[in-house]
mmCIF file of C-alpha atoms in Angstrom:
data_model
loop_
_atom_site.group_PDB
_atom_site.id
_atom_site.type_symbol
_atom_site.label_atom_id
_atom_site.label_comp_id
_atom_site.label_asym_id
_atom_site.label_seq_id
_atom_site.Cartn_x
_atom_site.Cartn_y
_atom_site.Cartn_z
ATOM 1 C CA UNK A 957 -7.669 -7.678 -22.559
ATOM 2 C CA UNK A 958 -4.232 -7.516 -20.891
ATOM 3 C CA UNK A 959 -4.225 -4.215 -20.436
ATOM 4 C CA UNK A 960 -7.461 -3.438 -19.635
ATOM 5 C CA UNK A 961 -6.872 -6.362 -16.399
ATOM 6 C CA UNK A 962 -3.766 -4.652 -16.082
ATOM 7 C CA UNK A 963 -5.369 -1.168 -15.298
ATOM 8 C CA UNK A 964 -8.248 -2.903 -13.541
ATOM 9 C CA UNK A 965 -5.519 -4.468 -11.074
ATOM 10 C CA UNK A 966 -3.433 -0.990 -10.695
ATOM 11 C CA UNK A 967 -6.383 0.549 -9.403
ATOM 12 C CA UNK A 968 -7.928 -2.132 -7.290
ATOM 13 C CA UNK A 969 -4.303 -2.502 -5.829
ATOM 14 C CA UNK A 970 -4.083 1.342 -5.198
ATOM 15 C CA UNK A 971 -7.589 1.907 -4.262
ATOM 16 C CA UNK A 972 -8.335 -0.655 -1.859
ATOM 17 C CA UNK A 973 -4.601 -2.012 -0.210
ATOM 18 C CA UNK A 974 -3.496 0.843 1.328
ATOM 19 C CA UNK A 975 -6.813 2.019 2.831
ATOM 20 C CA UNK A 976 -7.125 -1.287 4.543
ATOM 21 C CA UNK A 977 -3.796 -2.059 5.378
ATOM 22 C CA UNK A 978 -4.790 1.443 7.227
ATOM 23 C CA UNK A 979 -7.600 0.302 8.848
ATOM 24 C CA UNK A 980 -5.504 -1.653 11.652
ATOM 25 C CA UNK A 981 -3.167 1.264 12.134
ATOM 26 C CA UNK A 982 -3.636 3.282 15.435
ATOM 27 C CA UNK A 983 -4.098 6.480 13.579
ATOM 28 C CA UNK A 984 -7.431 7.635 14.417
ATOM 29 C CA UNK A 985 -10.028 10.581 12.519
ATOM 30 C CA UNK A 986 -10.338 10.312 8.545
ATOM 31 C CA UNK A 987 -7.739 12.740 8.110
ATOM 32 C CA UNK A 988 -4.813 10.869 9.247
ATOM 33 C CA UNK A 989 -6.365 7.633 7.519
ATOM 34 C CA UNK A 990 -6.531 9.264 4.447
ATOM 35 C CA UNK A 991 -3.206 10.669 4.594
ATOM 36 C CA UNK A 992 -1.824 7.802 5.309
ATOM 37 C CA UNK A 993 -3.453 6.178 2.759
ATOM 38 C CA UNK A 994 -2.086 8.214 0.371
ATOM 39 C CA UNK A 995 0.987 8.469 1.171
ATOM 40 C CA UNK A 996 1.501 4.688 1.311
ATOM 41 C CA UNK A 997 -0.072 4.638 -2.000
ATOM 42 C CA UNK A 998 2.095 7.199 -3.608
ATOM 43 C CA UNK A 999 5.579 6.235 -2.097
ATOM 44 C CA UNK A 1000 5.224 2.511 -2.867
ATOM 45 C CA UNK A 1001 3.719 3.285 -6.173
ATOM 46 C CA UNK A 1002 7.111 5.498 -6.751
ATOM 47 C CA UNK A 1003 9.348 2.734 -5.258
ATOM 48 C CA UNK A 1004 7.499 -0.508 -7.493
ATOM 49 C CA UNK A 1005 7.599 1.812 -10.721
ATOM 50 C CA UNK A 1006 11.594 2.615 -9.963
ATOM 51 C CA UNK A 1007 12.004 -1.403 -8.896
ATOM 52 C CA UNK A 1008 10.540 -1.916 -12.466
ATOM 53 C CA UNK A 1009 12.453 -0.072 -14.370
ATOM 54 C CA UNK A 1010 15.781 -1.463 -12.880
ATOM 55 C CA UNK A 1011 15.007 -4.637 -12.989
ATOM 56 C CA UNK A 1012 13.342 -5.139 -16.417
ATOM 57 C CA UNK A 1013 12.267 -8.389 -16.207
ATOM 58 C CA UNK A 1014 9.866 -7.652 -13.488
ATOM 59 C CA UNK A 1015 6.259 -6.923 -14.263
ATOM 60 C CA UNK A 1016 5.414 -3.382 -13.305
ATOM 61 C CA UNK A 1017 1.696 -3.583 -11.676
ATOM 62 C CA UNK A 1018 2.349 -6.888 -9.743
ATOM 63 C CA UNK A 1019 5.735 -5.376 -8.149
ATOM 64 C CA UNK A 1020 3.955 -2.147 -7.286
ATOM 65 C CA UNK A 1021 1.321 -4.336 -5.796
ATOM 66 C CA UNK A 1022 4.205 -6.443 -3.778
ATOM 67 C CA UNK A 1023 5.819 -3.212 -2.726
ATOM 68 C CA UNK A 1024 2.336 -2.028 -1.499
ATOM 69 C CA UNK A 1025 1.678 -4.674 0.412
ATOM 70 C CA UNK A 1026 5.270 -4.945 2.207
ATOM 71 C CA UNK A 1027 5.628 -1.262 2.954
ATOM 72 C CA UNK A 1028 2.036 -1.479 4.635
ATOM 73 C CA UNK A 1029 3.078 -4.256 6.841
ATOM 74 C CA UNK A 1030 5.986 -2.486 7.226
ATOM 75 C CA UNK A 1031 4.273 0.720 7.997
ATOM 76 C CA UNK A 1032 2.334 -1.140 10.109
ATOM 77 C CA UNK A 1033 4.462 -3.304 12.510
ATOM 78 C CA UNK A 1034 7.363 -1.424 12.876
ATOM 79 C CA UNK A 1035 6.759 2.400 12.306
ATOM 80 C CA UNK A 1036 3.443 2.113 14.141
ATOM 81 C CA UNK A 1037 3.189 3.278 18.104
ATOM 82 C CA UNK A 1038 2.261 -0.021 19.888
ATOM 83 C CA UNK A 1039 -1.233 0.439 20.645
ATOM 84 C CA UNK A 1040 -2.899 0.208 24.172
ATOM 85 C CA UNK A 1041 -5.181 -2.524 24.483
ATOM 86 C CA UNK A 1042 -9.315 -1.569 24.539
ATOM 87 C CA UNK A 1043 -11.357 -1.888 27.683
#
């Protein structure tokens, strides 16, 4: 059953993180969410899987998780226009 959680957490992680960690962004239309999306998905899934392999005693879904999750906030607090508040 490891592997099947294993799988089960890969896709949850790659499915659902980046498209909310989106969500809050300032990019507006579906296009641009879903590029961005994907793109966070991709490069982080890239950078984890890379981080994994270096570093073997690091488990290779959880890290691409972590990696997810930081390059979102990341993405989101630094390379982010600052957004004009809502009237």
């Amino acid at each position: 059953y490891g592997v099947q959680f294993t799988g089960f957490l890969f896709t949850m992680g790659c499915l659902f993180i980046p498209t909310s960690i989106m969500s809050y962004s300032s990019l507006r239309g579906l296009d641009r969410h879903l590029l961005g999306a994907a793109l966070l998905a991709s490069i982080s899934t890239a950078v984890g899987f890379v981080l994994s392999l270096a570093f073997s005693q690091l488990p290779t879904v959880p890290t691409i998780i972590v990696v997810m999750v930081t390059l979102g906030w990341i993405f989101d607090v630094f390379l982010m226009p600052i957004r004009s508040p809502r009237l």
